[in-house]
PDB file of C-alpha atoms and ligand atoms in Angstrom:
ATOM      1  CA  MET A1045     118.158  -0.172  22.381  1.00  0.00           C
ATOM      2  CA  ASP A1046     115.241  -2.525  23.128  1.00  0.00           C
ATOM      3  CA  LEU A1047     112.832  -1.975  20.479  1.00  0.00           C
ATOM      4  CA  GLY A1048     110.046  -3.745  22.411  1.00  0.00           C
ATOM      5  CA  LEU A1049     109.181  -6.070  19.000  1.00  0.00           C
ATOM      6  CA  ARG A1050     109.494  -9.258  20.767  1.00  0.00           C
ATOM      7  CA  ASP A1051     106.760 -11.746  19.780  1.00  0.00           C
ATOM      8  CA  LYS A1052     104.888  -8.934  17.489  1.00  0.00           C
ATOM      9  CA  VAL A1053     103.846 -10.351  14.289  1.00  0.00           C
ATOM     10  CA  ALA A1054     104.880  -8.237  11.118  1.00  0.00           C
ATOM     11  CA  VAL A1055     103.780  -8.547   7.765  1.00  0.00           C
ATOM     12  CA  ILE A1056     106.281  -7.706   4.574  1.00  0.00           C
ATOM     13  CA  THR A1057     105.162  -7.516   1.251  1.00  0.00           C
ATOM     14  CA  GLY A1058     108.325  -8.335  -1.172  1.00  0.00           C
ATOM     15  CA  GLY A1059     110.051  -9.946   1.805  1.00  0.00           C
ATOM     16  CA  SER A1060     111.817 -12.613  -0.543  1.00  0.00           C
ATOM     17  CA  ILE A1061     114.922 -10.435  -1.532  1.00  0.00           C
ATOM     18  CA  GLY A1062     116.256  -6.965  -1.609  1.00  0.00           C
ATOM     19  CA  ILE A1063     115.047  -4.192   1.031  1.00  0.00           C
ATOM     20  CA  GLY A1064     112.029  -6.323   2.172  1.00  0.00           C
ATOM     21  CA  LEU A1065     114.037  -9.426   2.990  1.00  0.00           C
ATOM     22  CA  ALA A1066     116.284  -7.127   5.076  1.00  0.00           C
ATOM     23  CA  VAL A1067     113.497  -5.600   6.828  1.00  0.00           C
ATOM     24  CA  ALA A1068     112.113  -9.169   7.857  1.00  0.00           C
ATOM     25  CA  LYS A1069     115.625 -10.123   8.994  1.00  0.00           C
ATOM     26  CA  GLY A1070     115.690  -6.849  11.130  1.00  0.00           C
ATOM     27  CA  PHE A1071     112.200  -7.754  12.745  1.00  0.00           C
ATOM     28  CA  ALA A1072     113.391 -11.518  13.236  1.00  0.00           C
ATOM     29  CA  ALA A1073     116.665 -10.106  14.934  1.00  0.00           C
ATOM     30  CA  GLU A1074     114.384  -8.419  17.411  1.00  0.00           C
ATOM     31  CA  GLY A1075     112.028 -11.425  18.162  1.00  0.00           C
ATOM     32  CA  ALA A1076     109.295 -10.563  15.860  1.00  0.00           C
ATOM     33  CA  HIS A1077     107.555 -13.345  13.923  1.00  0.00           C
ATOM     34  CA  VAL A1078     107.428 -12.378  10.242  1.00  0.00           C
ATOM     35  CA  VAL A1079     105.016 -13.018   7.624  1.00  0.00           C
ATOM     36  CA  ILE A1080     106.877 -12.608   4.087  1.00  0.00           C
ATOM     37  CA  ALA A1081     104.934 -12.253   0.665  1.00  0.00           C
ATOM     38  CA  ALA A1082     106.105 -12.535  -3.091  1.00  0.00           C
ATOM     39  CA  ARG A1083     105.152 -14.081  -6.229  1.00  0.00           C
ATOM     40  CA  ASP A1084     108.133 -16.632  -6.873  1.00  0.00           C
ATOM     41  CA  ALA A1085     107.448 -19.408  -4.225  1.00  0.00           C
ATOM     42  CA  GLY A1086     111.037 -20.781  -4.655  1.00  0.00           C
ATOM     43  CA  ARG A1087     112.641 -17.549  -3.525  1.00  0.00           C
ATOM     44  CA  LEU A1088     110.230 -17.055  -0.759  1.00  0.00           C
ATOM     45  CA  ALA A1089     110.987 -20.195   0.497  1.00  0.00           C
ATOM     46  CA  ALA A1090     114.632 -19.538   0.427  1.00  0.00           C
ATOM     47  CA  ALA A1091     113.960 -16.493   2.326  1.00  0.00           C
ATOM     48  CA  ARG A1092     112.160 -18.417   5.036  1.00  0.00           C
ATOM     49  CA  ASP A1093     114.560 -20.740   5.666  1.00  0.00           C
ATOM     50  CA  GLU A1094     117.315 -18.240   5.986  1.00  0.00           C
ATOM     51  CA  ILE A1095     115.457 -16.254   8.359  1.00  0.00           C
ATOM     52  CA  LEU A1096     114.620 -19.449  10.410  1.00  0.00           C
ATOM     53  CA  GLY A1097     118.122 -20.674  10.416  1.00  0.00           C
ATOM     54  CA  ALA A1098     119.362 -17.504  11.969  1.00  0.00           C
ATOM     55  CA  HIS A1099     116.661 -16.448  14.526  1.00  0.00           C
ATOM     56  CA  PRO A1100     114.315 -18.433  16.821  1.00  0.00           C
ATOM     57  CA  VAL A1101     110.935 -16.867  15.488  1.00  0.00           C
ATOM     58  CA  GLN A1102     108.083 -18.208  13.391  1.00  0.00           C
ATOM     59  CA  VAL A1103     108.373 -17.455   9.633  1.00  0.00           C
ATOM     60  CA  LEU A1104     105.156 -17.589   7.353  1.00  0.00           C
ATOM     61  CA  ALA A1105     105.773 -17.502   3.824  1.00  0.00           C
ATOM     62  CA  VAL A1106     102.763 -16.769   1.492  1.00  0.00           C
ATOM     63  CA  ASP A1107     103.165 -17.040  -2.372  1.00  0.00           C
ATOM     64  CA  CYS A1108     100.536 -14.317  -3.717  1.00  0.00           C
ATOM     65  CA  ASP A1109     100.392 -11.359  -5.929  1.00  0.00           C
ATOM     66  CA  VAL A1110      99.739  -8.419  -4.016  1.00  0.00           C
ATOM     67  CA  ALA A1111      98.968  -6.608  -6.950  1.00  0.00           C
ATOM     68  CA  THR A1112      95.640  -8.379  -7.173  1.00  0.00           C
ATOM     69  CA  ALA A1113      92.637  -8.132  -4.762  1.00  0.00           C
ATOM     70  CA  VAL A1114      92.915 -12.242  -4.625  1.00  0.00           C
ATOM     71  CA  GLY A1115      96.259 -12.226  -3.886  1.00  0.00           C
ATOM     72  CA  CYS A1116      96.017  -9.605  -1.000  1.00  0.00           C
ATOM     73  CA  ASP A1117      93.015 -11.800   0.413  1.00  0.00           C
ATOM     74  CA  ARG A1118      94.954 -14.997   0.141  1.00  0.00           C
ATOM     75  CA  LEU A1119      97.787 -13.210   2.290  1.00  0.00           C
ATOM     76  CA  LEU A1120      95.149 -11.685   4.954  1.00  0.00           C
ATOM     77  CA  ALA A1121      93.713 -15.330   5.330  1.00  0.00           C
ATOM     78  CA  ALA A1122      97.035 -16.894   5.691  1.00  0.00           C
ATOM     79  CA  THR A1123      97.917 -14.348   8.348  1.00  0.00           C
ATOM     80  CA  GLU A1124      94.617 -14.500  10.350  1.00  0.00           C
ATOM     81  CA  GLU A1125      94.951 -18.231  10.241  1.00  0.00           C
ATOM     82  CA  ALA A1126      98.329 -18.653  11.600  1.00  0.00           C
ATOM     83  CA  PHE A1127      98.719 -15.674  13.682  1.00  0.00           C
ATOM     84  CA  GLY A1128      95.065 -14.463  14.265  1.00  0.00           C
ATOM     85  CA  GLY A1129      96.134 -11.012  12.463  1.00  0.00           C
ATOM     86  CA  ALA A1130      99.166  -9.038  12.814  1.00  0.00           C
ATOM     87  CA  ASP A1131     100.691  -5.736  14.632  1.00  0.00           C
ATOM     88  CA  ILE A1132     102.995  -4.424  11.729  1.00  0.00           C
ATOM     89  CA  LEU A1133     102.376  -3.999   7.981  1.00  0.00           C
ATOM     90  CA  VAL A1134     105.312  -2.987   5.616  1.00  0.00           C
ATOM     91  CA  ASN A1135     103.982  -2.242   2.248  1.00  0.00           C
ATOM     92  CA  ASN A1136     107.397  -2.862   0.268  1.00  0.00           C
ATOM     93  CA  ALA A1137     106.578  -4.821  -2.609  1.00  0.00           C
ATOM     94  CA  GLY A1138     107.086  -2.848  -5.731  1.00  0.00           C
ATOM     95  CA  THR A1139     109.495  -2.161  -8.778  1.00  0.00           C
ATOM     96  CA  GLY A1140     110.661   0.261 -11.240  1.00  0.00           C
ATOM     97  CA  SER A1141     109.356   1.347 -14.653  1.00  0.00           C
ATOM     98  CA  ASN A1142     110.794   2.583 -17.797  1.00  0.00           C
ATOM     99  CA  GLU A1143     108.460   4.554 -20.411  1.00  0.00           C
ATOM    100  CA  THR A1144     107.247   7.761 -21.535  1.00  0.00           C
ATOM    101  CA  ILE A1145     103.825   9.088 -20.832  1.00  0.00           C
ATOM    102  CA  MET A1146     103.115   9.380 -24.676  1.00  0.00           C
ATOM    103  CA  ASP A1147     103.948   5.661 -25.226  1.00  0.00           C
ATOM    104  CA  ALA A1148     102.795   4.020 -22.071  1.00  0.00           C
ATOM    105  CA  PRO A1149      99.346   2.129 -22.321  1.00  0.00           C
ATOM    106  CA  ASP A1150      96.662   2.414 -19.725  1.00  0.00           C
ATOM    107  CA  ASP A1151      97.078  -0.981 -18.465  1.00  0.00           C
ATOM    108  CA  LYS A1152     100.731  -0.472 -17.695  1.00  0.00           C
ATOM    109  CA  TRP A1153      99.617   2.571 -15.431  1.00  0.00           C
ATOM    110  CA  GLN A1154      96.723   0.241 -13.983  1.00  0.00           C
ATOM    111  CA  PHE A1155      99.503  -2.566 -13.155  1.00  0.00           C
ATOM    112  CA  TYR A1156     101.519   0.000 -11.063  1.00  0.00           C
ATOM    113  CA  TRP A1157      98.444   1.774  -9.393  1.00  0.00           C
ATOM    114  CA  ASP A1158      97.327  -1.795  -8.128  1.00  0.00           C
ATOM    115  CA  LEU A1159     100.779  -2.823  -7.103  1.00  0.00           C
ATOM    116  CA  HIS A1160     101.959   0.481  -5.553  1.00  0.00           C
ATOM    117  CA  VAL A1161      98.791   1.965  -4.182  1.00  0.00           C
ATOM    118  CA  MET A1162      95.843  -0.561  -4.035  1.00  0.00           C
ATOM    119  CA  ALA A1163      97.901  -3.308  -2.413  1.00  0.00           C
ATOM    120  CA  ALA A1164      98.666  -0.760   0.485  1.00  0.00           C
ATOM    121  CA  ILE A1165      95.114   0.001   0.654  1.00  0.00           C
ATOM    122  CA  ARG A1166      93.601  -3.609   0.712  1.00  0.00           C
ATOM    123  CA  LEU A1167      96.301  -4.890   3.141  1.00  0.00           C
ATOM    124  CA  ALA A1168      95.582  -2.039   5.612  1.00  0.00           C
ATOM    125  CA  ARG A1169      91.989  -2.557   5.286  1.00  0.00           C
ATOM    126  CA  GLY A1170      92.224  -6.010   5.912  1.00  0.00           C
ATOM    127  CA  LEU A1171      94.811  -5.855   8.896  1.00  0.00           C
ATOM    128  CA  VAL A1172      93.703  -2.449  10.797  1.00  0.00           C
ATOM    129  CA  PRO A1173      90.471  -4.737  12.543  1.00  0.00           C
ATOM    130  CA  SER A1174      93.132  -6.991  13.998  1.00  0.00           C
ATOM    131  CA  MET A1175      95.617  -4.309  15.002  1.00  0.00           C
ATOM    132  CA  LYS A1176      92.907  -2.542  16.724  1.00  0.00           C
ATOM    133  CA  ARG A1177      91.932  -5.822  18.671  1.00  0.00           C
ATOM    134  CA  ARG A1178      95.531  -6.159  19.700  1.00  0.00           C
ATOM    135  CA  GLY A1179      95.524  -2.732  21.287  1.00  0.00           C
ATOM    136  CA  GLY A1180      97.154  -0.920  18.283  1.00  0.00           C
ATOM    137  CA  GLY A1181      99.699  -1.232  15.251  1.00  0.00           C
ATOM    138  CA  VAL A1182     102.043   0.298  12.594  1.00  0.00           C
ATOM    139  CA  ILE A1183     101.779   0.246   8.993  1.00  0.00           C
ATOM    140  CA  LEU A1184     105.148   1.622   6.737  1.00  0.00           C
ATOM    141  CA  ASN A1185     104.588   2.272   3.378  1.00  0.00           C
ATOM    142  CA  ASN A1186     107.974   2.059   1.364  1.00  0.00           C
ATOM    143  CA  ALA A1187     107.769   4.620  -1.533  1.00  0.00           C
ATOM    144  CA  SER A1188     110.699   5.865  -2.952  1.00  0.00           C
ATOM    145  CA  ILE A1189     112.372   9.490  -3.424  1.00  0.00           C
ATOM    146  CA  CYS A1190     111.036   9.465  -6.839  1.00  0.00           C
ATOM    147  CA  ALA A1191     107.703  10.320  -5.025  1.00  0.00           C
ATOM    148  CA  THR A1192     109.077  13.591  -4.553  1.00  0.00           C
ATOM    149  CA  GLN A1193     112.234  13.964  -7.002  1.00  0.00           C
ATOM    150  CA  PRO A1194     111.255  12.193 -10.253  1.00  0.00           C
ATOM    151  CA  LEU A1195     113.511  10.269 -12.470  1.00  0.00           C
ATOM    152  CA  TRP A1196     112.730  11.241 -16.298  1.00  0.00           C
ATOM    153  CA  TYR A1197     112.522   7.640 -17.298  1.00  0.00           C
ATOM    154  CA  GLU A1198     109.971   6.342 -14.976  1.00  0.00           C
ATOM    155  CA  PRO A1199     106.786   8.497 -14.866  1.00  0.00           C
ATOM    156  CA  ILE A1200     104.392   5.649 -14.000  1.00  0.00           C
ATOM    157  CA  TYR A1201     106.730   4.802 -10.904  1.00  0.00           C
ATOM    158  CA  ASN A1202     107.225   8.470 -10.025  1.00  0.00           C
ATOM    159  CA  VAL A1203     103.168   9.205 -10.154  1.00  0.00           C
ATOM    160  CA  THR A1204     102.222   5.894  -8.442  1.00  0.00           C
ATOM    161  CA  LYS A1205     104.959   6.395  -5.573  1.00  0.00           C
ATOM    162  CA  ALA A1206     103.671   9.798  -5.029  1.00  0.00           C
ATOM    163  CA  ALA A1207      99.966   8.559  -4.718  1.00  0.00           C
ATOM    164  CA  LEU A1208     101.467   5.942  -2.161  1.00  0.00           C
ATOM    165  CA  ILE A1209     102.688   9.032   0.001  1.00  0.00           C
ATOM    166  CA  MET A1210      99.146  10.547  -0.112  1.00  0.00           C
ATOM    167  CA  ALA A1211      97.481   7.227   0.587  1.00  0.00           C
ATOM    168  CA  SER A1212      99.854   6.881   3.518  1.00  0.00           C
ATOM    169  CA  LYS A1213      99.378  10.487   4.932  1.00  0.00           C
ATOM    170  CA  THR A1214      95.651   9.898   4.830  1.00  0.00           C
ATOM    171  CA  MET A1215      95.310   6.561   6.069  1.00  0.00           C
ATOM    172  CA  SER A1216      97.452   8.032   8.964  1.00  0.00           C
ATOM    173  CA  THR A1217      94.546  10.503  10.154  1.00  0.00           C
ATOM    174  CA  GLU A1218      91.954   7.978   9.817  1.00  0.00           C
ATOM    175  CA  PHE A1219      93.935   5.087  11.691  1.00  0.00           C
ATOM    176  CA  ILE A1220      95.668   6.780  14.539  1.00  0.00           C
ATOM    177  CA  LYS A1221      92.190   7.081  16.634  1.00  0.00           C
ATOM    178  CA  ASP A1222      92.580   3.055  16.717  1.00  0.00           C
ATOM    179  CA  ASN A1223      96.247   3.856  17.690  1.00  0.00           C
ATOM    180  CA  VAL A1224      97.304   2.559  14.310  1.00  0.00           C
ATOM    181  CA  ARG A1225     100.439   4.760  13.246  1.00  0.00           C
ATOM    182  CA  VAL A1226     101.124   5.162   9.497  1.00  0.00           C
ATOM    183  CA  ASN A1227     104.288   6.663   8.052  1.00  0.00           C
ATOM    184  CA  ALA A1228     105.963   6.220   4.613  1.00  0.00           C
ATOM    185  CA  VAL A1229     109.947   6.154   3.635  1.00  0.00           C
ATOM    186  CA  ASN A1230     111.484   7.363   0.887  1.00  0.00           C
ATOM    187  CA  PRO A1231     114.553   5.733   0.093  1.00  0.00           C
ATOM    188  CA  GLY A1232     117.209   6.796  -2.350  1.00  0.00           C
ATOM    189  CA  PHE A1233     119.725   4.456  -4.016  1.00  0.00           C
ATOM    190  CA  VAL A1234     119.613   0.844  -2.433  1.00  0.00           C
ATOM    191  CA  LEU A1235     121.810  -1.874  -3.828  1.00  0.00           C
ATOM    192  CA  THR A1236     119.509  -4.803  -4.313  1.00  0.00           C
ATOM    193  CA  PRO A1237     119.766  -7.276  -6.992  1.00  0.00           C
ATOM    194  CA  ASP A1238     117.327  -5.502  -9.289  1.00  0.00           C
ATOM    195  CA  TRP A1239     119.724  -2.785  -9.543  1.00  0.00           C
ATOM    196  CA  ILE A1240     122.748  -4.890 -10.450  1.00  0.00           C
ATOM    197  CA  LYS A1241     120.456  -6.897 -13.127  1.00  0.00           C
ATOM    198  CA  THR A1242     119.769  -3.417 -14.661  1.00  0.00           C
ATOM    199  CA  ALA A1243     123.142  -2.242 -14.637  1.00  0.00           C
ATOM    200  CA  THR A1244     124.571  -5.384 -15.879  1.00  0.00           C
ATOM    201  CA  GLN A1245     122.107  -5.148 -18.778  1.00  0.00           C
ATOM    202  CA  LEU A1246     123.163  -1.594 -19.364  1.00  0.00           C
ATOM    203  CA  THR A1247     126.659  -2.260 -19.451  1.00  0.00           C
ATOM    204  CA  ALA A1248     126.610  -5.327 -21.563  1.00  0.00           C
ATOM    205  CA  ASP A1249     127.898  -3.942 -24.569  1.00  0.00           C
ATOM    206  CA  LYS A1250     130.425  -1.565 -23.038  1.00  0.00           C
ATOM    207  CA  GLY A1251     132.488  -4.285 -20.993  1.00  0.00           C
ATOM    208  CA  GLY A1252     129.903  -5.386 -18.335  1.00  0.00           C
ATOM    209  CA  ASP A1253     131.371  -2.904 -15.402  1.00  0.00           C
ATOM    210  CA  TRP A1254     128.301  -2.828 -13.805  1.00  0.00           C
ATOM    211  CA  LYS A1255     129.719  -1.704 -10.389  1.00  0.00           C
ATOM    212  CA  GLY A1256     131.469   1.139 -12.070  1.00  0.00           C
ATOM    213  CA  TYR A1257     128.486   2.133 -13.480  1.00  0.00           C
ATOM    214  CA  LEU A1258     126.548   2.148 -10.022  1.00  0.00           C
ATOM    215  CA  ASP A1259     129.358   3.797  -8.544  1.00  0.00           C
ATOM    216  CA  GLY A1260     129.082   6.750 -11.195  1.00  0.00           C
ATOM    217  CA  LEU A1261     125.189   6.815 -10.626  1.00  0.00           C
ATOM    218  CA  ALA A1262     125.542   7.118  -6.964  1.00  0.00           C
ATOM    219  CA  ARG A1263     128.424   9.906  -7.231  1.00  0.00           C
ATOM    220  CA  GLU A1264     126.354  11.842  -9.514  1.00  0.00           C
ATOM    221  CA  ASN A1265     123.269  11.831  -7.660  1.00  0.00           C
ATOM    222  CA  ALA A1266     123.685  11.119  -3.945  1.00  0.00           C
ATOM    223  CA  PRO A1267     126.146  13.462  -1.879  1.00  0.00           C
ATOM    224  CA  ILE A1268     127.231  10.591   0.080  1.00  0.00           C
ATOM    225  CA  GLY A1269     128.670   8.971  -2.956  1.00  0.00           C
ATOM    226  CA  ARG A1270     127.581   5.533  -2.636  1.00  0.00           C
ATOM    227  CA  PHE A1271     124.427   3.270  -2.527  1.00  0.00           C
ATOM    228  CA  ALA A1272     123.071   2.212   0.406  1.00  0.00           C
ATOM    229  CA  SER A1273     122.897  -1.523   1.594  1.00  0.00           C
ATOM    230  CA  PRO A1274     119.483  -2.961   2.407  1.00  0.00           C
ATOM    231  CA  GLU A1275     120.424  -3.352   5.825  1.00  0.00           C
ATOM    232  CA  GLU A1276     121.168   0.041   6.721  1.00  0.00           C
ATOM    233  CA  VAL A1277     117.607   1.116   5.387  1.00  0.00           C
ATOM    234  CA  ALA A1278     116.001  -1.510   7.115  1.00  0.00           C
ATOM    235  CA  ASP A1279     117.011  -0.791  10.345  1.00  0.00           C
ATOM    236  CA  PHE A1280     115.433   2.327  10.020  1.00  0.00           C
ATOM    237  CA  PHE A1281     112.251   0.653   8.924  1.00  0.00           C
ATOM    238  CA  VAL A1282     112.177  -1.407  12.028  1.00  0.00           C
ATOM    239  CA  PHE A1283     112.776   1.446  14.263  1.00  0.00           C
ATOM    240  CA  LEU A1284     109.862   3.324  12.857  1.00  0.00           C
ATOM    241  CA  CYS A1285     107.698   0.122  13.419  1.00  0.00           C
ATOM    242  CA  SER A1286     108.552   0.322  17.248  1.00  0.00           C
ATOM    243  CA  ASP A1287     107.339   1.900  20.205  1.00  0.00           C
ATOM    244  CA  ARG A1288     110.575   3.930  20.025  1.00  0.00           C
ATOM    245  CA  ALA A1289     109.027   5.710  17.333  1.00  0.00           C
ATOM    246  CA  SER A1290     105.577   6.320  19.133  1.00  0.00           C
ATOM    247  CA  TYR A1291     105.174   9.949  17.987  1.00  0.00           C
ATOM    248  CA  SER A1292     105.850   9.536  14.474  1.00  0.00           C
ATOM    249  CA  VAL A1293     102.555   9.901  12.505  1.00  0.00           C
ATOM    250  CA  GLY A1294     101.561  10.563   8.844  1.00  0.00           C
ATOM    251  CA  SER A1295     105.333  11.491   8.207  1.00  0.00           C
ATOM    252  CA  THR A1296     107.484  10.601   5.388  1.00  0.00           C
ATOM    253  CA  TYR A1297     111.104  10.289   6.052  1.00  0.00           C
ATOM    254  CA  PHE A1298     113.877  10.334   3.532  1.00  0.00           C
ATOM    255  CA  VAL A1299     116.921   7.666   3.579  1.00  0.00           C
ATOM    256  CA  ASP A1300     118.731   9.046   0.603  1.00  0.00           C
ATOM    257  CA  GLY A1301     122.432   9.700   1.145  1.00  0.00           C
ATOM    258  CA  GLY A1302     121.591  13.487   0.707  1.00  0.00           C
ATOM    259  CA  MET A1303     119.985  12.894  -2.711  1.00  0.00           C
ATOM    260  CA  LEU A1304     117.063  15.032  -2.275  1.00  0.00           C
ATOM    261  CA  LYS A1305     117.817  18.629  -3.470  1.00  0.00           C
ATOM    262  CA  THR A1306     115.333  20.472  -1.584  1.00  0.00           C
ATOM    263  CA  ILE A1307     114.677  21.095   2.202  1.00  0.00           C
TER     264      ILE A1307
HETATM  265  P1  NDP B2014     113.350  -6.213  -5.355  1.00  0.00           P
HETATM  266  O1  NDP B2014     113.060  -6.123  -6.719  1.00  0.00           O
HETATM  267  O2  NDP B2014     114.757  -6.355  -4.777  1.00  0.00           O
HETATM  268  O3  NDP B2014     112.392  -6.975  -4.583  1.00  0.00           O
HETATM  269  C1  NDP B2014     111.257  -6.674  -4.622  1.00  0.00           C
HETATM  270  C2  NDP B2014     110.176  -7.524  -3.777  1.00  0.00           C
HETATM  271  O4  NDP B2014     108.765  -7.345  -4.048  1.00  0.00           O
HETATM  272  C3  NDP B2014     110.531  -8.942  -4.204  1.00  0.00           C
HETATM  273  O5  NDP B2014     110.483  -9.951  -3.065  1.00  0.00           O
HETATM  274  C4  NDP B2014     109.517  -9.289  -5.303  1.00  0.00           C
HETATM  275  O6  NDP B2014     109.212 -10.826  -5.563  1.00  0.00           O
HETATM  276  C5  NDP B2014     108.206  -8.679  -4.592  1.00  0.00           C
HETATM  277  N1  NDP B2014     107.059  -8.209  -5.215  1.00  0.00           N
HETATM  278  C6  NDP B2014     107.141  -7.423  -6.713  1.00  0.00           C
HETATM  279  N2  NDP B2014     105.890  -7.506  -7.230  1.00  0.00           N
HETATM  280  C7  NDP B2014     105.068  -8.244  -6.429  1.00  0.00           C
HETATM  281  C8  NDP B2014     103.726  -8.770  -6.263  1.00  0.00           C
HETATM  282  N3  NDP B2014     102.967  -8.080  -7.364  1.00  0.00           N
HETATM  283  N4  NDP B2014     103.330  -9.449  -5.459  1.00  0.00           N
HETATM  284  C9  NDP B2014     104.115  -9.856  -4.245  1.00  0.00           C
HETATM  285  N5  NDP B2014     105.211  -9.484  -4.347  1.00  0.00           N
HETATM  286  C10 NDP B2014     105.914  -8.669  -5.265  1.00  0.00           C
HETATM  287  O7  NDP B2014     113.202  -4.505  -5.223  1.00  0.00           O
HETATM  288  P2  NDP B2014     113.918  -3.638  -4.127  1.00  0.00           P
HETATM  289  O8  NDP B2014     113.956  -4.230  -2.688  1.00  0.00           O
HETATM  290  O9  NDP B2014     114.890  -2.937  -4.479  1.00  0.00           O
HETATM  291  O10 NDP B2014     112.501  -2.479  -3.437  1.00  0.00           O
HETATM  292  C11 NDP B2014     111.619  -2.779  -2.848  1.00  0.00           C
HETATM  293  C12 NDP B2014     110.814  -1.683  -2.514  1.00  0.00           C
HETATM  294  O11 NDP B2014     111.655  -0.379  -2.381  1.00  0.00           O
HETATM  295  C13 NDP B2014     109.849  -1.228  -3.858  1.00  0.00           C
HETATM  296  O12 NDP B2014     108.774  -0.571  -3.549  1.00  0.00           O
HETATM  297  C14 NDP B2014     110.923  -0.243  -4.540  1.00  0.00           C
HETATM  298  O13 NDP B2014     109.942   0.501  -5.286  1.00  0.00           O
HETATM  299  C15 NDP B2014     111.432   0.479  -3.333  1.00  0.00           C
HETATM  300  N6  NDP B2014     112.756   1.333  -3.505  1.00  0.00           N
HETATM  301  C16 NDP B2014     113.858   0.845  -3.890  1.00  0.00           C
HETATM  302  C17 NDP B2014     114.797   1.561  -4.146  1.00  0.00           C
HETATM  303  C18 NDP B2014     116.065   0.953  -4.466  1.00  0.00           C
HETATM  304  O14 NDP B2014     117.100   1.579  -4.878  1.00  0.00           O
HETATM  305  N7  NDP B2014     116.294  -0.378  -4.485  1.00  0.00           N
HETATM  306  C19 NDP B2014     114.687   3.028  -3.868  1.00  0.00           C
HETATM  307  C20 NDP B2014     113.551   3.220  -3.520  1.00  0.00           C
HETATM  308  C21 NDP B2014     112.428   2.671  -3.166  1.00  0.00           C
HETATM  309  P3  NDP B2014     108.515 -11.447  -6.676  1.00  0.00           P
HETATM  310  O15 NDP B2014     109.116 -10.740  -7.946  1.00  0.00           O
HETATM  311  O16 NDP B2014     108.645 -12.715  -6.289  1.00  0.00           O
HETATM  312  O17 NDP B2014     107.041 -11.126  -6.477  1.00  0.00           O
END
């Protein structure tokens, strides 16, 4: 299926590793140019080189912290200078949390609000004008199954990802008049380095069987009985950002191996 993404420009936050890198590679494989953003410049440069080595597209790597207004402005300015704007924005940068409501201080709530919600708002505000000039565009927000079905140990993650879903829905009604489609995806368990790091830490004093720990977690929570690979989630993202999904507006799609317990 030709997704019609050749020569489009896609901005992917958190594009240096995990789901974001897989999405960036997915766009590049379709002939789209990509702008990848993350804080760690070294890891970002390695991701850029990997994509450039595999696909004849342009890749711009912007090291910035999208949880800040300054960082978002840096990404917007670099994208404008290199490509004169963008056609696609994937708000993917994010991370899990671990706290209780009773113990977490205000500044922790603020950090996750800025990372999961304000980054999406600021970057949408910055890129919609160029999408409009280019005849339309797509914004895809990567939330989480935890936006709907919370995990007990990460209330701040659950709440801010739920807020991102509402931001996504609200953006979709405002932006569709400019032919900018906005949707969200709620992945379940996706095997990214972050999970391996967590599982390694959790099993360190019990033999270090991180893989066994993750397999057990998947069997317990997801009817499919395994984690997704970043690539099988990324394919769905890339499709949603293509004109093949042209009637999808303001929706949230679960990619979770059956983990969601409600209809
Ligand atoms: P990873 O930890 O593997 O990657 C996160 C990416 O985001 C990295 O590129 C990281 O780079 C970047 N990033 C983090 N904070 C910032 C910041 N402040 N500014 C710019 N870039 C930032 O995560 P995953 O691939 O696992 O997750 C990606 C998204 O998917 C997240 O939003 C996550 O909540 C969501 N998700 C993941 C699931 C999973 O099972 N893996 C399940 C459901 C949702 P750097 O650290 O260098 O900034």
